[in-house]
């Protein structure tokens, strides 16, 4: 039994590579999916495909429509969602993706530093499990296979 | 036909009173619900009801379990959701509530200053309508009754 | 028992008044809802509320986001949908609304002149009942109360 | 990960072959499904299987019942829907299929010439992404695999 | 708290009047709905509204489309379904209505003489409660209010 | 693409073998499932597994609980349902299975002799397609693969 | 806004009267529903309505079919569920009702003495809020109206 | 066709090995999943992954959050659930898992000694089949493949 894991969270650094490498070291039968990780491409994909838009708001809207389609397809294929929060960026997409998954009945593991507990307390309470590190998130997923 | 409107967003100022007063001026047949607006009560309700918790994380978890129950009851009663974002606070609850509503099939009006468009672009694209002011949000709801 | 009926279809003439008057003559306990019937307002509502948009496509998109919110709220309140097709206009909205209703499990009465049967044949086959006149549509609804 | 794509739209020319060839050139792992593309067979299938019907309306109804069964089976198997509109034909089936898919939670890419934006504005607003060409539609799907 | 009860079953005699009278004697706060009870009207309603059809099969199909719309509207309004089987008639509609209700999550009370247990055994096992008389069915519903 | 087809209907003769043989002759990629076809086993399975029951009604109830579990598992795996009615037997299970499938959103092909149209008219109207022979049912399924 | 509250739990003492009286003292706009509270009647209702059964297992099965119908009707009407566990009785019905409510998306408040936390830990974690007393449960519901 | 079977029930002895061995002897194409069977690990997994918790209640809550995530993932993958009750332990998790499965539309086989029928009567009535031994449960599943 292989599980598909959606990795929700910011796309400004390579934390997903860390997840994938650690999962590989543990030999977990996981298939990872997630948002576009090239930040520039994620921002420009609307204009890349649809052509120049009249202003930055419409440039953003064009990009987000394509990012949302990608997320919808891949999240519907997922068995579990890991949603990572850090101390930088607004991360409203991460909250949106975690909440969408929970409302769809997909189990969610929330990863956040303890310092962020207060502003994330309602989302943390709704998530299945809240952890502080990627290692802990993979320990939780690993437990499914014990 | 009366509509029930859930007002998602920060609870640090009295923006909901502004919404209610303007709706009243327009004589709109609306019934408003939303989260606990007394910020201190919202933070302490867990310990107020369940007694002292061993540390701040558990104090928060106790409060959030009760806040989430309240939101679940009231959002299930709602016909439309207005979700307001401003330039202060993390507002991950607002993103969570808006996303829950959208996934449940509840129409959502997003209110945000244009300056926040970029970090909210995916949520804005999923919302039914994105506006910049409370007046515009009420204009949208008013349009349902025209 | 009162039923709420959504009247889907073109907004270029006053066919909905005809429906309402005939329902009133038959003393049927019906509450009618539907799209904005002022065509100009329906087209301009985006700019009326959100301000001028950069081009006609965005003007249209702004208006349609508000029209779609209205339809979503009112169709969720409805027990039955009457969808009327005539020989003028593209009427893609009518097909969209009828299909949305059917997929949501709302019963749909399709009204169309027989001359349109061929291009509407798949939608007609999915609709609960297909009739040719408004009188027949009301006869069908009247039958629920016999 | 292979995706199944339903190609909704008119069946009077071979645009689906164009989609398939371009997808093949891009080496995208896609499996395409869609309606019967032989227009005559699509119209006659009711009588072909069920025998002669008493008049053209019933001939159409017989055919559409079988076309609708086919669409229901194949759309339930699909991960994404591409719905193409052109400047010919009524295309109410295309609007019906796109709307069914959206209501079922299937992501939809709408392809239409800009000239059709106004009559399609509400459907375009509900679709995940609206583009003008098949190449753009495939660029959007290709982006899922980046 | 008033409950709406759908009375599924044959329409060849006045068993529904018996149900209503007994419910009235027990002062139960029930609102009863059900199919058209005038058998002739139920068979002719298609041609009554849509005009003469080319043959008996199409006459039947026209009538059943309108009967099904009625049932769909009223069953969606119901809290409980009573489905009565007797030793006459095919009663496939009764089996269809009971099964639709069960699949929609509506509680179903099956009323049948013990002599019919064998051919109804699978439906009886899926129903919430199986009884032999109308009095027993009303005793079950009465129990909800104790 | 292989499709799983549930064959609902009486189990007193070997009509399912006929379906399977004809599907095999047409080289259709179908996997068939259905109820227990050994009539005696279907009636005795309750007592075979659970031991002797106190009377025929309980004997039947025990058997039907196991038959219903089987049907639930296999119908949830199915893409299409063929429901065959003939002029013998009560066939309430067939009506129940067809109606369950339709309510779950599974496409249904109804097979019945024209002589049975009147008592089956409401179920026929809800089914996707109504045919008279097994060959026609397989022609409909075959059409999905054209 | 009035809320309907289902009171799940043992029926061997009058704890529900305590809940109702305290809610009344707080002037909360609540309507309470729940299982049959007369224990003897709850056990005998099957034979009371359906007549003598062949053995205690079938006596129990007859009663439970009617108790389950009652619970299904009333829980579908509820906005919130309070599920109370004590240190006596098996209370598998309470666990069943709480779990049914949670899976249906109904908010659940679990009331249990701290001594029972270990065996209830998974259910407690799934419940929205876990408290130790009826007063606390009503405090949680009261908070919805603040 | 392989089926996935979730084995709900206590984790204090090796009854699942018995199920698996007997299924293997019968050559049934089954894939078994279930909760963590190492009781100590099941109790300590919260602290094993998340670190020491402030008291036993929080230790339990941490463990149960991870156990619940495991169950949610695996039950969503299952086609059938076997829920075993014995005369030891509270077994509220077993009641919770069986009820969750039933509400999700998963068929459930309840295994319990006859001595437990009375306290399990409502759950037994909701389950698809109730048996007394593991052999009988496998006979029921084996019947699906006959």
PDB file of N, CA, C and O in Angstrom, chain H residues 70-105:
ATOM      1  N   UNK H  70      -4.002   7.418  11.866  1.00  0.00           N
ATOM      2  CA  UNK H  70      -3.776   6.102  11.251  1.00  0.00           C
ATOM      3  C   UNK H  70      -5.101   5.434  10.845  1.00  0.00           C
ATOM      4  O   UNK H  70      -5.251   4.942   9.728  1.00  0.00           O
ATOM      5  N   UNK H  71      -6.046   5.435  11.776  1.00  0.00           N
ATOM      6  CA  UNK H  71      -7.327   4.789  11.494  1.00  0.00           C
ATOM      7  C   UNK H  71      -8.055   5.465  10.333  1.00  0.00           C
ATOM      8  O   UNK H  71      -8.633   4.800   9.473  1.00  0.00           O
ATOM      9  N   UNK H  72      -8.013   6.802  10.309  1.00  0.00           N
ATOM     10  CA  UNK H  72      -8.716   7.517   9.242  1.00  0.00           C
ATOM     11  C   UNK H  72      -8.146   7.178   7.866  1.00  0.00           C
ATOM     12  O   UNK H  72      -8.893   6.918   6.912  1.00  0.00           O
ATOM     13  N   UNK H  73      -6.823   7.162   7.777  1.00  0.00           N
ATOM     14  CA  UNK H  73      -6.185   6.815   6.500  1.00  0.00           C
ATOM     15  C   UNK H  73      -6.569   5.403   6.071  1.00  0.00           C
ATOM     16  O   UNK H  73      -6.977   5.159   4.930  1.00  0.00           O
ATOM     17  N   UNK H  74      -6.469   4.450   6.999  1.00  0.00           N
ATOM     18  CA  UNK H  74      -6.653   3.044   6.626  1.00  0.00           C
ATOM     19  C   UNK H  74      -8.126   2.693   6.428  1.00  0.00           C
ATOM     20  O   UNK H  74      -8.460   1.886   5.567  1.00  0.00           O
ATOM     21  N   UNK H  75      -9.000   3.301   7.215  1.00  0.00           N
ATOM     22  CA  UNK H  75     -10.418   2.979   7.015  1.00  0.00           C
ATOM     23  C   UNK H  75     -10.919   3.525   5.680  1.00  0.00           C
ATOM     24  O   UNK H  75     -11.736   2.901   5.012  1.00  0.00           O
ATOM     25  N   UNK H  76     -10.414   4.721   5.287  1.00  0.00           N
ATOM     26  CA  UNK H  76     -10.813   5.249   3.974  1.00  0.00           C
ATOM     27  C   UNK H  76     -10.370   4.327   2.834  1.00  0.00           C
ATOM     28  O   UNK H  76     -10.935   4.368   1.738  1.00  0.00           O
ATOM     29  N   UNK H  77      -9.347   3.533   3.048  1.00  0.00           N
ATOM     30  CA  UNK H  77      -8.872   2.580   2.025  1.00  0.00           C
ATOM     31  C   UNK H  77      -9.651   1.263   2.046  1.00  0.00           C
ATOM     32  O   UNK H  77      -9.434   0.407   1.187  1.00  0.00           O
ATOM     33  N   UNK H  78     -10.505   1.056   3.046  1.00  0.00           N
ATOM     34  CA  UNK H  78     -11.116  -0.266   3.248  1.00  0.00           C
ATOM     35  C   UNK H  78     -12.434  -0.435   2.502  1.00  0.00           C
ATOM     36  O   UNK H  78     -13.169   0.520   2.274  1.00  0.00           O
ATOM     37  N   UNK H  79     -12.714  -1.710   2.159  1.00  0.00           N
ATOM     38  CA  UNK H  79     -13.974  -2.070   1.517  1.00  0.00           C
ATOM     39  C   UNK H  79     -14.968  -2.657   2.513  1.00  0.00           C
ATOM     40  O   UNK H  79     -16.176  -2.600   2.294  1.00  0.00           O
ATOM     41  N   UNK H  80     -14.477  -3.278   3.559  1.00  0.00           N
ATOM     42  CA  UNK H  80     -15.306  -3.930   4.573  1.00  0.00           C
ATOM     43  C   UNK H  80     -14.625  -3.740   5.919  1.00  0.00           C
ATOM     44  O   UNK H  80     -13.395  -3.654   5.981  1.00  0.00           O
ATOM     45  N   UNK H  81     -15.415  -3.699   6.993  1.00  0.00           N
ATOM     46  CA  UNK H  81     -14.853  -3.608   8.344  1.00  0.00           C
ATOM     47  C   UNK H  81     -15.363  -4.794   9.167  1.00  0.00           C
ATOM     48  O   UNK H  81     -16.564  -5.095   9.143  1.00  0.00           O
ATOM     49  N   UNK H  82     -14.443  -5.478   9.841  1.00  0.00           N
ATOM     50  CA  UNK H  82     -14.819  -6.470  10.857  1.00  0.00           C
ATOM     51  C   UNK H  82     -14.565  -5.814  12.211  1.00  0.00           C
ATOM     52  O   UNK H  82     -13.457  -5.339  12.466  1.00  0.00           O
ATOM     53  N   UNK H  83     -15.606  -5.767  13.058  1.00  0.00           N
ATOM     54  CA  UNK H  83     -15.463  -5.164  14.390  1.00  0.00           C
ATOM     55  C   UNK H  83     -15.733  -6.248  15.440  1.00  0.00           C
ATOM     56  O   UNK H  83     -16.843  -6.763  15.520  1.00  0.00           O
ATOM     57  N   UNK H  84     -14.712  -6.559  16.205  1.00  0.00           N
ATOM     58  CA  UNK H  84     -14.821  -7.654  17.182  1.00  0.00           C
ATOM     59  C   UNK H  84     -14.945  -7.131  18.603  1.00  0.00           C
ATOM     60  O   UNK H  84     -14.129  -6.301  19.039  1.00  0.00           O
ATOM     61  N   UNK H  85     -15.970  -7.613  19.311  1.00  0.00           N
ATOM     62  CA  UNK H  85     -16.146  -7.297  20.729  1.00  0.00           C
ATOM     63  C   UNK H  85     -15.963  -8.571  21.555  1.00  0.00           C
ATOM     64  O   UNK H  85     -16.420  -9.647  21.147  1.00  0.00           O
ATOM     65  N   UNK H  86     -15.316  -8.431  22.725  1.00  0.00           N
ATOM     66  CA  UNK H  86     -15.178  -9.550  23.645  1.00  0.00           C
ATOM     67  C   UNK H  86     -15.674  -9.146  25.012  1.00  0.00           C
ATOM     68  O   UNK H  86     -16.205  -8.057  25.203  1.00  0.00           O
ATOM     69  N   UNK H  87     -15.463  -9.993  25.992  1.00  0.00           N
ATOM     70  CA  UNK H  87     -16.028  -9.677  27.308  1.00  0.00           C
ATOM     71  C   UNK H  87     -15.061  -8.908  28.201  1.00  0.00           C
ATOM     72  O   UNK H  87     -15.354  -8.647  29.361  1.00  0.00           O
ATOM     73  N   UNK H  88     -13.919  -8.520  27.685  1.00  0.00           N
ATOM     74  CA  UNK H  88     -12.992  -7.700  28.470  1.00  0.00           C
ATOM     75  C   UNK H  88     -12.817  -6.318  27.830  1.00  0.00           C
ATOM     76  O   UNK H  88     -12.993  -6.158  26.645  1.00  0.00           O
ATOM     77  N   UNK H  89     -12.398  -5.356  28.640  1.00  0.00           N
ATOM     78  CA  UNK H  89     -12.076  -4.006  28.182  1.00  0.00           C
ATOM     79  C   UNK H  89     -13.338  -3.184  27.852  1.00  0.00           C
ATOM     80  O   UNK H  89     -14.387  -3.745  27.602  1.00  0.00           O
ATOM     81  N   UNK H  90     -13.154  -1.876  27.834  1.00  0.00           N
ATOM     82  CA  UNK H  90     -14.259  -0.961  27.538  1.00  0.00           C
ATOM     83  C   UNK H  90     -14.674  -1.039  26.069  1.00  0.00           C
ATOM     84  O   UNK H  90     -15.844  -0.939  25.728  1.00  0.00           O
ATOM     85  N   UNK H  91     -13.668  -1.111  25.205  1.00  0.00           N
ATOM     86  CA  UNK H  91     -13.945  -1.271  23.762  1.00  0.00           C
ATOM     87  C   UNK H  91     -14.769  -0.142  23.157  1.00  0.00           C
ATOM     88  O   UNK H  91     -15.525  -0.358  22.205  1.00  0.00           O
ATOM     89  N   UNK H  92     -14.589   1.072  23.692  1.00  0.00           N
ATOM     90  CA  UNK H  92     -15.311   2.205  23.099  1.00  0.00           C
ATOM     91  C   UNK H  92     -14.732   2.556  21.728  1.00  0.00           C
ATOM     92  O   UNK H  92     -15.446   3.070  20.869  1.00  0.00           O
ATOM     93  N   UNK H  93     -13.436   2.291  21.538  1.00  0.00           N
ATOM     94  CA  UNK H  93     -12.861   2.503  20.209  1.00  0.00           C
ATOM     95  C   UNK H  93     -13.502   1.596  19.171  1.00  0.00           C
ATOM     96  O   UNK H  93     -13.699   2.000  18.019  1.00  0.00           O
ATOM     97  N   UNK H  94     -13.803   0.384  19.585  1.00  0.00           N
ATOM     98  CA  UNK H  94     -14.408  -0.548  18.628  1.00  0.00           C
ATOM     99  C   UNK H  94     -15.789  -0.039  18.216  1.00  0.00           C
ATOM    100  O   UNK H  94     -16.136  -0.047  17.028  1.00  0.00           O
ATOM    101  N   UNK H  95     -16.557   0.403  19.202  1.00  0.00           N
ATOM    102  CA  UNK H  95     -17.883   0.962  18.883  1.00  0.00           C
ATOM    103  C   UNK H  95     -17.744   2.206  18.005  1.00  0.00           C
ATOM    104  O   UNK H  95     -18.507   2.412  17.052  1.00  0.00           O
ATOM    105  N   UNK H  96     -16.748   3.037  18.328  1.00  0.00           N
ATOM    106  CA  UNK H  96     -16.506   4.257  17.544  1.00  0.00           C
ATOM    107  C   UNK H  96     -16.127   3.904  16.108  1.00  0.00           C
ATOM    108  O   UNK H  96     -16.669   4.476  15.149  1.00  0.00           O
ATOM    109  N   UNK H  97     -15.222   2.965  15.927  1.00  0.00           N
ATOM    110  CA  UNK H  97     -14.783   2.609  14.576  1.00  0.00           C
ATOM    111  C   UNK H  97     -15.916   1.971  13.771  1.00  0.00           C
ATOM    112  O   UNK H  97     -16.100   2.287  12.588  1.00  0.00           O
ATOM    113  N   UNK H  98     -16.676   1.091  14.404  1.00  0.00           N
ATOM    114  CA  UNK H  98     -17.786   0.440  13.691  1.00  0.00           C
ATOM    115  C   UNK H  98     -18.804   1.483  13.256  1.00  0.00           C
ATOM    116  O   UNK H  98     -19.311   1.467  12.129  1.00  0.00           O
ATOM    117  N   UNK H  99     -19.101   2.420  14.140  1.00  0.00           N
ATOM    118  CA  UNK H  99     -20.094   3.440  13.846  1.00  0.00           C
ATOM    119  C   UNK H  99     -19.601   4.413  12.777  1.00  0.00           C
ATOM    120  O   UNK H  99     -20.370   4.831  11.897  1.00  0.00           O
ATOM    121  N   UNK H 100     -18.333   4.771  12.842  1.00  0.00           N
ATOM    122  CA  UNK H 100     -17.757   5.620  11.798  1.00  0.00           C
ATOM    123  C   UNK H 100     -17.884   4.939  10.442  1.00  0.00           C
ATOM    124  O   UNK H 100     -18.305   5.554   9.450  1.00  0.00           O
ATOM    125  N   UNK H 101     -17.527   3.666  10.401  1.00  0.00           N
ATOM    126  CA  UNK H 101     -17.590   2.924   9.136  1.00  0.00           C
ATOM    127  C   UNK H 101     -19.015   2.893   8.600  1.00  0.00           C
ATOM    128  O   UNK H 101     -19.257   3.176   7.419  1.00  0.00           O
ATOM    129  N   UNK H 102     -19.974   2.571   9.455  1.00  0.00           N
ATOM    130  CA  UNK H 102     -21.369   2.504   9.016  1.00  0.00           C
ATOM    131  C   UNK H 102     -21.849   3.848   8.470  1.00  0.00           C
ATOM    132  O   UNK H 102     -22.531   3.915   7.446  1.00  0.00           O
ATOM    133  N   UNK H 103     -21.476   4.924   9.161  1.00  0.00           N
ATOM    134  CA  UNK H 103     -21.918   6.254   8.715  1.00  0.00           C
ATOM    135  C   UNK H 103     -21.251   6.652   7.398  1.00  0.00           C
ATOM    136  O   UNK H 103     -21.818   7.406   6.608  1.00  0.00           O
ATOM    137  N   UNK H 104     -20.041   6.134   7.156  1.00  0.00           N
ATOM    138  CA  UNK H 104     -19.357   6.398   5.883  1.00  0.00           C
ATOM    139  C   UNK H 104     -19.858   5.502   4.756  1.00  0.00           C
ATOM    140  O   UNK H 104     -19.389   5.622   3.612  1.00  0.00           O
ATOM    141  N   UNK H 105     -20.757   4.576   5.055  1.00  0.00           N
ATOM    142  CA  UNK H 105     -21.256   3.660   4.024  1.00  0.00           C
ATOM    143  C   UNK H 105     -20.402   2.427   3.817  1.00  0.00           C
ATOM    144  O   UNK H 105     -20.534   1.745   2.807  1.00  0.00           O
TER     145      UNK H 105
END
